[in-house]
Amino acid sequence: MTDRIRPLRVVVVGHGEPADDVAAELRAVVDEATIVSTYPDVAAVRAELPGDREVPLLVILPGLGPADQRIDALAAMEELAGARVLLLTSPGDHADVARAVDSGTVDAFVALPMTSGFLGQHASSQIARWLRLHHPGALAVLEEQDQAARADSPKSELLRDIEASSHVVEGELVAAIERALGPRPRLHLPAGVRLTRQGRSVDGVFVVISGRVALTRHTEAEDLLLHHASTGPVVGLLSLSRSQKAFFTATTTTDVVVIHLSIEQLDRALALDAEVGAALAAVAIRGFAARLLRSEQLQVERNDLNIALEKERAQLATALSQLEAARLELIAQARFATLGELSAGLAHELNNPVAALTRSADHLADDLDTLLASHPDGAALTATITAARTRAPRSTAEERRLRRALEKLTDAATAWRLVTAGIADETAARGVLAEGPAAVDRFELASRIGAQLRGITVATRRITTLVTSLRSYARPDEEILPAIDLAETLDDTLHLVSHRLRDIEIVRDYTARGRVPGHPSQLGQVWTNVLVNAGEALAEHRPQGGGVITITVADAPGDRVCVTIADNGPGIDPDVLPQVFQPHFTTKHGTVRFGLGMGLGLAAHIVNEHAGSIDIDSQPGATSVTVCLPTTKE
């Protein structure tokens, strides 16, 4: 059964009598079903070539413009994909074929004028090679093409027997070739041009007249440079002895001048001039080739073994490092266990004073209620104190809205004092304003007392939780965390660190509705570290217009709530930014100061324990820390 193929078309690109002569010689050797079409230039081919036939052979005559440009334009055509390419050139120097040689597009360079009949024989052989590659099942066609290729075309045993290359006397070889074939085109190629490619078919050889060529072999481990000094002046002979598959990639390492010989040209030269065979025999001794090839194979194997050994050494080093890390982890766990025992004792010792502080705060609130009971505004003042102790956090935008509403009743400063005191209702505000400035002072003082009582409560709770946290770090358990409002933990922290943030504008934007499972006091440690760092940066390098810290709490995709604390300070040096999460990191004289014990290293640890993430983005005038935490599952 034969491989069914479409009719064939041989394309000739050129004009005038030379193109007509080439087309006539090709028509004399192809079968009746194959069409030979001539086009004057590349543009005509691109515009007029139909796609009804397969194109096994493309013959390009000299034309206007660099050869590389014409070849690139033709190679890009889908109709010419896979076609064998013969480039007909003058015998002179050519520096416009580097890309064609590098890509392997051109299969043979044929010098003009040609020996009569040789182009037809060459073309038949190229078509047969195309059929073997693209339609190996077309046996009948192959046989017919092979017979045409063999007619009056001598075959040399040396091409089949050759196995390696060696140094040759360049002048003798080139002279013998040109006696047989006539003057050959000199191809001037820059460094970096690949003459052969590993694993690809090699249908000819390059004779290096000047310059250097390196052979490389690609392995799974690396690319190996092989016997650069012994490459020799003939590149490709070894590949011809290995089923026409390149064992190496041959790449020019300097500017080179080469002559290209296709298999047919080399075959003809060997048959017509015995000195060509003698010269090639000097560089292609069978035994030397076998020994050289084996030597290179051993070198490749040895290199692969060395790399494998190095990988094993690296794996052993990694295992050793992991063992050392495990040892240090065991030591750390032992220390944490000791810390847990110490924290238990510390909690016991602190329990009584902390409880006393809590009771004192409660008693103080009760005593204030009793004291104010006899005051004319006692009920209102008591309500103000209670509201300050329990009021939910308000965003800056909400406070600004309330202040604008009260500015209808009084000046901006007094309106702001009323909002701060928790008086947001216009009716209540009118009542306080009617009593005069002293009443405003009383309610503002009552609100401040309530806030301070809340601060005492938060601080005592923080002390208790901090001690408990030490025990939980050393002995983690599966406790169920309460669902908390991050905005409340932020406002509590702002109360505690307000003395570190004097003269800094705090802008709050709380829009999150989700609640987060977590330890309020532990997360308070995170906010404390971040806020104090921002405050210190703004204190050292106060920007024009004053320092501003903006706190945003918002819902985020993926069932998360994200807190962003941004400041307009000087920013963090990019060189130290990757280190800010390291324990005890500090720059005493720089713009980054993490002086709260473990600093942001502890903050990152707490966030990780809450299954969250912490990121820092910093540039001059804008630094932001973003903490994202998962919300509770409904």
XYZ file of C-alpha atoms in Angstrom:
634
model
C 0.000 0.000 0.000
C 1.456 3.368 -0.995
C 1.182 6.695 0.794
C -1.372 8.880 -1.002
C 0.060 12.316 -1.754
C -1.177 15.341 -3.657
C 0.399 16.257 -7.001
C 3.762 17.996 -6.687
C 4.983 21.431 -7.775
C 8.618 22.542 -8.018
C 8.957 26.312 -7.518
C 11.680 28.352 -9.233
C 12.178 31.967 -8.081
C 14.055 34.041 -10.668
C 13.586 35.828 -13.959
C 15.011 35.930 -17.420
C 16.925 33.323 -19.345
C 18.701 31.775 -16.269
C 15.337 30.999 -14.677
C 14.026 29.551 -17.934
C 17.112 27.324 -18.264
C 16.735 26.079 -14.685
C 13.037 25.341 -15.200
C 13.761 23.474 -18.422
C 16.405 21.283 -16.777
C 14.044 20.506 -13.891
C 11.160 19.615 -16.217
C 13.423 17.115 -17.917
C 13.901 15.076 -14.734
C 10.541 15.261 -12.907
C 7.597 13.023 -13.722
C 4.714 14.145 -15.898
C 2.432 14.811 -12.923
C 4.866 17.273 -11.352
C 4.598 20.927 -12.401
C 7.595 23.282 -12.497
C 6.392 26.866 -11.864
C 8.571 29.951 -12.330
C 8.010 33.251 -10.486
C 10.063 36.411 -11.096
C 10.437 37.390 -7.443
C 9.329 36.725 -3.859
C 6.343 39.053 -4.114
C 5.010 37.096 -7.066
C 5.354 33.818 -5.187
C 3.484 35.209 -2.190
C 0.736 36.620 -4.400
C 0.280 33.896 -7.010
C 1.391 30.504 -5.652
C -1.712 28.284 -5.379
C -2.090 25.788 -2.571
C -3.412 22.892 -4.637
C -0.091 20.994 -4.743
C 2.669 20.066 -2.353
C 6.039 21.732 -2.940
C 8.998 19.397 -2.384
C 11.663 21.683 -3.887
C 12.252 25.448 -3.957
C 15.032 26.744 -6.241
C 16.097 30.362 -5.642
C 18.197 32.223 -8.215
C 20.203 35.389 -7.486
C 17.913 38.399 -7.104
C 17.530 41.840 -5.594
C 18.109 42.220 -1.861
C 19.986 40.119 0.708
C 19.483 36.383 0.380
C 18.446 36.078 4.044
C 15.508 38.430 3.523
C 14.232 36.555 0.455
C 14.660 33.173 2.126
C 12.908 34.349 5.324
C 9.937 35.660 3.338
C 9.563 32.396 1.417
C 10.099 30.162 4.450
C 7.244 31.961 6.230
C 4.734 30.789 3.597
C 2.563 27.878 4.651
C 2.529 26.535 1.064
C 6.330 26.135 1.150
C 6.583 24.579 4.603
C 8.998 21.656 4.551
C 10.238 22.260 1.001
C 13.892 21.497 0.231
C 15.731 24.704 -0.730
C 18.475 25.062 -3.349
C 20.130 28.508 -3.421
C 21.837 29.277 -6.723
C 24.611 31.835 -6.211
C 27.659 33.302 -7.849
C 31.087 31.866 -6.910
C 32.091 35.063 -5.059
C 31.882 36.014 -1.381
C 28.503 36.082 0.382
C 27.756 37.696 3.745
C 23.957 37.662 3.491
C 23.144 34.036 4.335
C 23.925 33.834 8.068
C 20.284 33.408 9.141
C 19.638 30.827 6.438
C 22.629 28.775 7.549
C 21.759 29.169 11.236
C 18.156 28.040 10.750
C 19.101 25.216 8.380
C 16.665 26.509 5.760
C 18.995 26.122 2.770
C 19.804 22.518 1.862
C 22.412 23.247 -0.815
C 24.325 26.178 -2.313
C 24.809 25.730 -6.068
C 27.327 27.922 -7.888
C 26.522 29.498 -11.243
C 27.287 28.687 -13.994
C 26.478 25.008 -13.505
C 27.631 21.858 -15.230
C 24.918 20.845 -17.660
C 22.637 18.191 -16.230
C 23.925 18.387 -12.667
C 21.103 20.573 -11.371
C 18.522 18.080 -12.612
C 20.284 15.206 -10.905
C 20.649 17.279 -7.733
C 16.978 18.236 -7.803
C 15.873 14.620 -8.264
C 17.903 13.580 -5.254
C 16.449 16.419 -3.146
C 12.890 15.485 -4.138
C 13.582 11.845 -3.241
C 14.896 12.943 0.154
C 11.759 15.067 0.687
C 9.577 12.055 -0.148
C 11.432 9.865 2.343
C 10.870 12.457 5.041
C 7.249 13.446 4.360
C 5.782 10.391 2.564
C 7.827 7.338 3.514
C 5.013 5.074 2.299
C 5.194 6.332 -1.280
C 7.465 3.430 -2.263
C 6.793 3.467 -5.983
C 7.446 7.180 -6.272
C 10.567 6.828 -4.158
C 11.922 4.096 -6.374
C 11.344 6.164 -9.485
C 13.004 9.225 -7.920
C 15.952 7.173 -6.663
C 16.554 5.784 -10.139
C 16.572 9.290 -11.564
C 18.939 10.447 -8.837
C 21.334 7.577 -9.524
C 21.496 8.117 -13.280
C 24.999 9.313 -14.313
C 25.662 10.305 -10.663
C 28.726 8.500 -9.222
C 28.580 7.247 -5.603
C 31.636 7.125 -3.353
C 32.173 4.396 -0.787
C 33.969 6.937 1.400
C 30.714 8.714 2.270
C 29.347 5.519 3.795
C 32.561 4.504 5.524
C 33.579 7.786 7.022
C 33.160 7.958 10.829
C 35.154 10.880 12.121
C 37.037 14.039 11.158
C 40.614 15.225 11.569
C 42.886 18.063 10.473
C 43.480 18.273 6.725
C 45.615 20.390 4.518
C 43.073 23.052 3.733
C 44.613 24.219 0.510
C 44.786 20.754 -1.005
C 41.226 19.936 -0.096
C 39.770 23.216 -1.381
C 41.828 23.043 -4.559
C 40.728 19.484 -5.251
C 37.083 20.362 -4.658
C 37.231 23.358 -6.965
C 38.990 21.351 -9.665
C 36.051 18.966 -9.597
C 33.202 21.427 -9.097
C 34.598 24.773 -10.153
C 35.023 27.885 -7.956
C 32.877 27.620 -4.809
C 30.972 30.443 -3.082
C 32.759 31.672 0.072
C 30.216 32.157 2.879
C 31.251 34.799 5.433
C 29.531 34.003 8.738
C 29.722 35.843 12.081
C 30.229 34.188 15.456
C 27.217 32.317 16.817
C 25.983 30.709 13.584
C 25.102 27.018 13.911
C 26.444 24.945 11.022
C 24.880 21.709 12.313
C 22.339 21.035 15.052
C 22.337 18.047 17.352
C 19.773 15.422 16.325
C 18.920 17.047 12.994
C 19.582 15.619 9.562
C 22.856 16.656 7.940
C 22.742 16.698 4.138
C 26.132 18.264 3.482
C 29.431 19.442 4.922
C 31.123 22.782 5.570
C 34.786 23.269 4.722
C 36.183 25.888 7.111
C 38.692 28.106 5.309
C 39.283 30.530 8.194
C 37.983 31.043 11.719
C 37.036 28.626 14.470
C 34.094 26.296 15.074
C 33.166 24.675 18.403
C 31.286 21.407 18.876
C 28.784 21.104 21.725
C 26.710 18.190 22.943
C 23.463 18.819 24.839
C 22.674 16.438 27.688
C 19.961 16.485 30.323
C 22.508 17.841 32.755
C 24.148 20.612 30.727
C 25.662 21.647 27.398
C 29.200 20.305 26.994
C 31.928 21.872 24.880
C 33.710 19.008 23.093
C 37.232 18.972 21.589
C 37.188 22.562 20.330
C 40.796 22.301 19.135
C 40.174 19.145 17.111
C 37.064 20.246 15.279
C 38.980 20.250 11.998
C 38.305 22.090 8.756
C 35.476 19.789 7.616
C 32.254 19.996 9.621
C 29.550 17.378 9.095
C 31.477 14.300 7.965
C 30.971 12.534 11.281
C 27.244 13.153 11.065
C 27.089 11.659 7.582
C 28.533 8.446 9.012
C 25.820 8.358 11.715
C 22.681 7.981 9.566
C 22.830 11.668 8.690
C 21.897 12.739 12.237
C 24.137 15.366 13.839
C 25.747 14.087 17.024
C 27.011 17.593 17.868
C 25.931 21.176 17.361
C 28.679 22.973 15.432
C 28.720 26.720 16.172
C 31.073 29.392 14.869
C 32.996 31.087 17.687
C 34.698 33.711 15.493
C 34.062 35.226 12.097
C 34.512 32.362 9.647
C 34.710 31.794 5.906
C 33.276 28.438 4.808
C 32.399 26.508 1.673
C 29.210 24.443 1.776
C 28.982 21.141 -0.071
C 25.755 19.182 -0.298
C 25.920 15.394 -0.348
C 25.520 15.449 -4.116
C 28.276 18.002 -4.616
C 30.630 16.125 -2.305
C 29.753 12.853 -3.981
C 30.486 14.295 -7.406
C 33.788 15.802 -6.293
C 34.914 12.492 -4.820
C 34.081 10.649 -8.010
C 35.678 13.157 -10.382
C 38.926 13.899 -8.538
C 40.787 11.229 -6.608
C 42.676 13.874 -4.601
C 39.418 14.862 -2.920
C 39.111 11.350 -1.530
C 42.752 11.352 -0.475
C 42.370 14.663 1.329
C 39.237 13.507 3.078
C 40.917 10.235 4.011
C 43.525 12.296 5.864
C 40.822 13.692 8.153
C 38.485 10.704 8.279
C 40.405 7.662 9.454
C 37.939 5.083 10.675
C 39.756 3.956 13.750
C 40.605 7.432 14.958
C 36.993 8.444 14.522
C 35.789 5.519 16.618
C 38.304 6.244 19.354
C 37.533 9.931 19.366
C 33.801 9.325 19.491
C 34.208 6.878 22.347
C 36.402 9.354 24.152
C 33.727 12.003 23.869
C 31.023 9.586 24.963
C 33.089 8.721 28.017
C 33.538 12.389 28.726
C 29.777 12.917 28.568
C 29.139 9.919 30.816
C 31.793 11.025 33.250
C 30.344 14.497 33.403
C 26.828 13.099 33.962
C 28.165 10.930 36.779
C 29.901 13.920 38.335
C 26.712 15.936 38.176
C 24.709 13.062 39.661
C 27.272 12.772 42.424
C 27.050 16.492 43.043
C 23.261 16.212 43.273
C 23.615 13.416 45.816
C 26.027 15.545 47.791
C 23.559 18.411 47.684
C 20.777 16.087 48.863
C 22.962 14.888 51.712
C 23.761 18.480 52.616
C 20.036 19.273 52.574
C 19.283 16.274 54.765
C 22.007 17.352 57.178
C 20.594 20.865 57.245
C 17.120 19.477 57.932
C 18.481 17.346 60.759
C 20.175 20.391 62.236
C 16.939 22.355 61.914
C 15.077 19.515 63.634
C 17.643 19.520 66.434
C 17.258 23.262 66.898
C 13.479 22.849 66.811
C 13.670 20.279 69.601
C 15.823 22.659 71.620
C 13.333 25.448 70.968
C 10.448 23.228 72.026
C 12.282 22.419 75.234
C 12.783 26.119 75.849
C 9.129 26.788 75.137
C 8.163 24.074 77.569
C 10.276 25.791 80.209
C 8.749 29.095 79.203
C 5.316 27.576 79.670
C 6.174 26.612 83.240
C 7.550 30.079 83.914
C 4.524 31.747 82.384
C 2.220 29.662 84.574
C 4.005 30.966 87.654
C 4.055 34.475 86.232
C 0.323 34.312 85.584
C -0.263 33.234 89.176
C 1.829 36.115 90.523
C 0.165 38.667 88.274
C -3.333 37.371 88.794
C -3.949 39.186 92.092
C -2.664 42.658 91.085
C -4.454 42.456 87.749
C -7.671 41.414 89.469
C -7.210 44.300 91.894
C -6.829 46.730 89.003
C -9.968 45.365 87.376
C -11.971 45.614 90.602
C -10.636 49.121 91.228
C -11.748 50.234 87.785
C -15.221 48.781 88.352
C -15.438 50.349 91.826
C -14.241 53.655 90.431
C -17.033 53.567 87.873
C -19.578 52.708 90.565
C -18.274 55.470 92.845
C -18.511 57.951 90.014
C -22.122 56.930 89.458
C -22.832 57.488 93.162
C -20.946 60.787 93.202
C -22.757 62.101 90.181
C -26.178 60.980 91.372
C -26.606 64.228 93.314
C -25.389 66.413 90.444
C -28.061 68.112 88.346
C -26.567 66.575 85.183
C -25.619 63.374 86.985
C -27.669 61.034 84.849
C -26.391 62.551 81.611
C -22.764 62.548 82.816
C -23.057 58.930 83.966
C -24.481 57.981 80.601
C -21.570 59.781 78.907
C -19.018 57.854 80.999
C -20.754 54.562 80.275
C -20.955 55.336 76.565
C -17.243 56.157 76.428
C -16.455 52.807 78.071
C -18.613 50.783 75.691
C -19.026 52.863 72.534
C -18.402 51.012 69.250
C -15.605 52.464 67.130
C -16.510 55.161 64.624
C -14.707 55.884 61.380
C -13.176 59.279 60.706
C -15.781 59.898 58.017
C -18.610 59.213 60.477
C -17.115 61.586 63.054
C -16.709 64.239 60.358
C -20.398 63.863 59.396
C -21.539 64.238 63.012
C -19.311 67.270 63.490
C -20.755 69.003 60.413
C -24.277 68.351 61.708
C -23.449 69.987 65.078
C -21.708 72.947 63.404
C -25.212 74.164 62.605
C -25.594 74.795 66.352
C -22.127 76.094 67.337
C -18.586 76.733 66.118
C -16.386 73.987 64.646
C -14.144 73.579 67.711
C -17.062 73.165 70.115
C -18.814 70.816 67.689
C -15.694 68.653 67.589
C -15.542 68.588 71.419
C -19.182 67.510 71.597
C -18.598 64.659 69.107
C -15.525 63.558 71.059
C -17.623 63.581 74.243
C -20.113 61.251 72.567
C -22.863 63.851 72.147
C -23.984 63.329 68.563
C -27.716 63.997 68.904
C -28.729 67.573 68.047
C -31.324 67.686 70.840
C -28.785 66.618 73.463
C -26.249 69.047 72.028
C -28.714 71.943 72.304
C -29.294 71.078 75.954
C -25.568 71.065 76.767
C -24.906 74.262 74.800
C -27.779 75.976 76.593
C -26.005 75.402 79.920
C -22.906 77.215 78.681
C -19.183 76.386 78.178
C -18.879 74.839 81.648
C -21.358 72.125 80.671
C -19.338 71.322 77.566
C -16.248 71.002 79.774
C -18.091 68.664 82.158
C -19.321 66.331 79.430
C -15.923 66.321 77.706
C -14.278 65.439 81.027
C -16.836 62.697 81.660
C -16.135 61.204 78.233
C -12.389 61.344 78.897
C -12.889 59.567 82.255
C -14.903 56.840 80.527
C -12.190 56.405 77.895
C -9.525 56.159 80.600
C -11.565 53.545 82.466
C -11.836 51.607 79.239
C -8.063 51.947 78.792
C -7.481 50.484 82.259
C -9.776 47.566 81.462
C -8.106 46.934 78.108
C -4.629 47.178 79.628
C -5.397 44.674 82.386
C -6.950 42.333 79.848
C -3.850 42.732 77.687
C -1.560 41.810 80.568
C -3.580 38.703 81.318
C -3.727 37.610 77.698
C -0.032 38.278 77.090
C 0.902 35.891 79.868
C -1.592 33.344 78.602
C -0.147 33.769 75.106
C 3.287 32.687 76.312
C 1.790 29.444 77.484
C -0.129 28.966 74.235
C 3.045 29.490 72.162
C 4.844 26.768 74.103
C 1.828 24.458 74.382
C -0.606 25.145 71.553
C -4.048 23.667 71.949
C -7.186 23.439 69.891
C -9.076 26.181 71.696
C -12.069 27.751 69.980
C -11.326 31.413 69.293
C -14.046 34.029 69.747
C -15.308 36.029 66.775
C -14.062 39.586 67.198
C -14.473 42.938 65.490
C -11.070 44.097 64.257
C -12.175 47.731 64.385
C -12.696 47.412 68.159
C -9.217 45.929 68.671
C -7.753 48.789 66.646
C -9.566 51.461 68.655
C -8.502 49.808 71.916
C -4.905 49.863 70.705
C -5.199 53.508 69.664
C -6.280 54.352 73.223
C -3.266 52.544 74.666
C -0.666 54.091 72.338
C -2.224 57.538 71.989
C 0.722 59.076 73.880
C 3.048 57.727 71.148
C 0.945 59.292 68.388
C 0.682 62.899 69.582
C 0.380 65.531 66.823
C -0.383 62.816 64.260
C -3.718 62.820 62.458
C -5.474 59.458 62.665
C -7.869 58.726 59.794
C -10.135 55.706 60.285
C -12.128 54.017 57.540
C -14.031 51.041 58.971
C -16.332 49.327 56.473
C -15.811 45.633 57.227
C -18.823 43.624 58.347
C -17.093 40.284 58.778
C -15.817 39.126 62.148
C -12.539 37.301 62.659
C -11.797 34.391 65.029
C -8.831 35.455 67.114
C -7.206 36.644 70.310
C -8.012 40.354 70.766
C -4.892 40.961 72.842
C -2.574 39.124 70.459
C -3.908 41.072 67.510
C -3.579 44.182 69.650
C 0.151 43.407 69.832
C 0.259 43.436 66.043
C -1.491 46.819 65.801
C 0.717 48.204 68.588
C 3.936 47.296 66.767
C 2.756 48.693 63.458
C 1.288 51.918 64.883
C 4.299 52.673 67.078
C 6.667 52.073 64.155
C 4.645 54.482 62.030
C 4.539 57.031 64.856
C 8.305 56.899 65.373
C 8.954 57.295 61.647
C 6.662 60.337 61.482
C 8.191 61.822 64.641
C 11.726 61.614 63.243
C 10.882 62.843 59.745
C 7.757 64.943 59.982
C 6.354 65.523 56.489
C 5.055 68.858 55.296
C 1.457 69.307 56.308
C 1.873 66.981 59.280
C 1.947 63.259 59.798
C -1.094 61.173 58.891
C -1.832 57.548 59.731
C -4.750 56.051 57.823
C -6.370 52.881 59.168
C -8.646 50.949 56.829
C -10.694 47.884 57.776
C -12.511 46.338 54.832
C -13.948 43.042 53.682
C -11.814 41.296 51.058
C -12.399 38.490 48.549
C -11.990 34.972 49.825
C -13.923 35.482 53.099
C -11.262 37.720 54.608
C -11.038 41.019 56.431
C -8.009 43.181 55.661
C -6.545 45.883 57.891
C -4.258 48.420 56.231
C -2.251 50.876 58.342
C -0.628 53.485 56.100
C 1.511 56.503 56.924
C 3.078 59.325 54.935
C 6.492 58.932 56.528
C 9.890 58.587 54.847
C 9.474 54.925 53.913
C 11.665 51.893 54.528
C 15.041 51.450 52.868
C 14.630 48.788 50.133
C 17.841 47.129 51.343
C 16.373 46.394 54.788
C 12.754 45.825 53.765
C 13.215 42.033 53.379
C 14.552 41.861 56.964
C 11.745 43.610 58.816
C 10.035 40.364 59.820
C 13.203 38.949 61.371
C 13.131 38.705 65.197
C 14.850 41.576 67.032
C 15.453 43.475 63.811
C 16.249 47.159 64.397
C 18.042 50.062 62.768
C 18.883 52.411 65.601
C 19.844 55.345 63.444
C 17.734 54.674 60.376
C 14.165 55.293 59.421
C 13.013 51.876 60.573
C 12.785 51.278 64.293
C 11.292 48.105 65.679
C 12.108 48.428 69.326
C 9.220 46.496 70.853
C 10.985 43.276 71.755
C 10.272 40.905 68.898
C 8.941 43.743 66.683
C 7.350 42.805 63.410
C 8.800 39.313 63.686
C 6.365 38.659 66.531
C 3.605 40.421 64.597
C 4.154 38.105 61.639
C 4.148 35.093 63.975
C 0.830 36.135 65.516
C -0.735 36.738 62.096
C 0.459 33.344 60.871
C -0.989 31.691 63.973
C -4.309 33.272 63.001
C -4.000 31.772 59.464
C -3.547 35.232 57.993
C -0.997 37.140 55.937
C 1.014 40.302 56.501
C 2.619 42.386 53.749
C 4.538 45.651 53.636
C 4.644 48.069 50.727
C 6.960 51.029 51.138
C 8.252 53.917 49.116
C 9.262 57.467 50.067
C 6.205 59.224 51.446
C 3.977 56.155 51.609
C 4.347 53.023 53.720
C 1.510 50.581 54.303
C 1.214 47.374 56.294
C -1.672 45.101 55.293
C -2.898 42.253 57.482
C -5.559 39.921 56.081
C -7.365 37.404 58.310
C -10.040 34.801 57.543
C -13.553 35.517 58.749
C -15.703 33.211 60.838
C -17.698 30.547 59.001
C -21.429 31.074 59.311
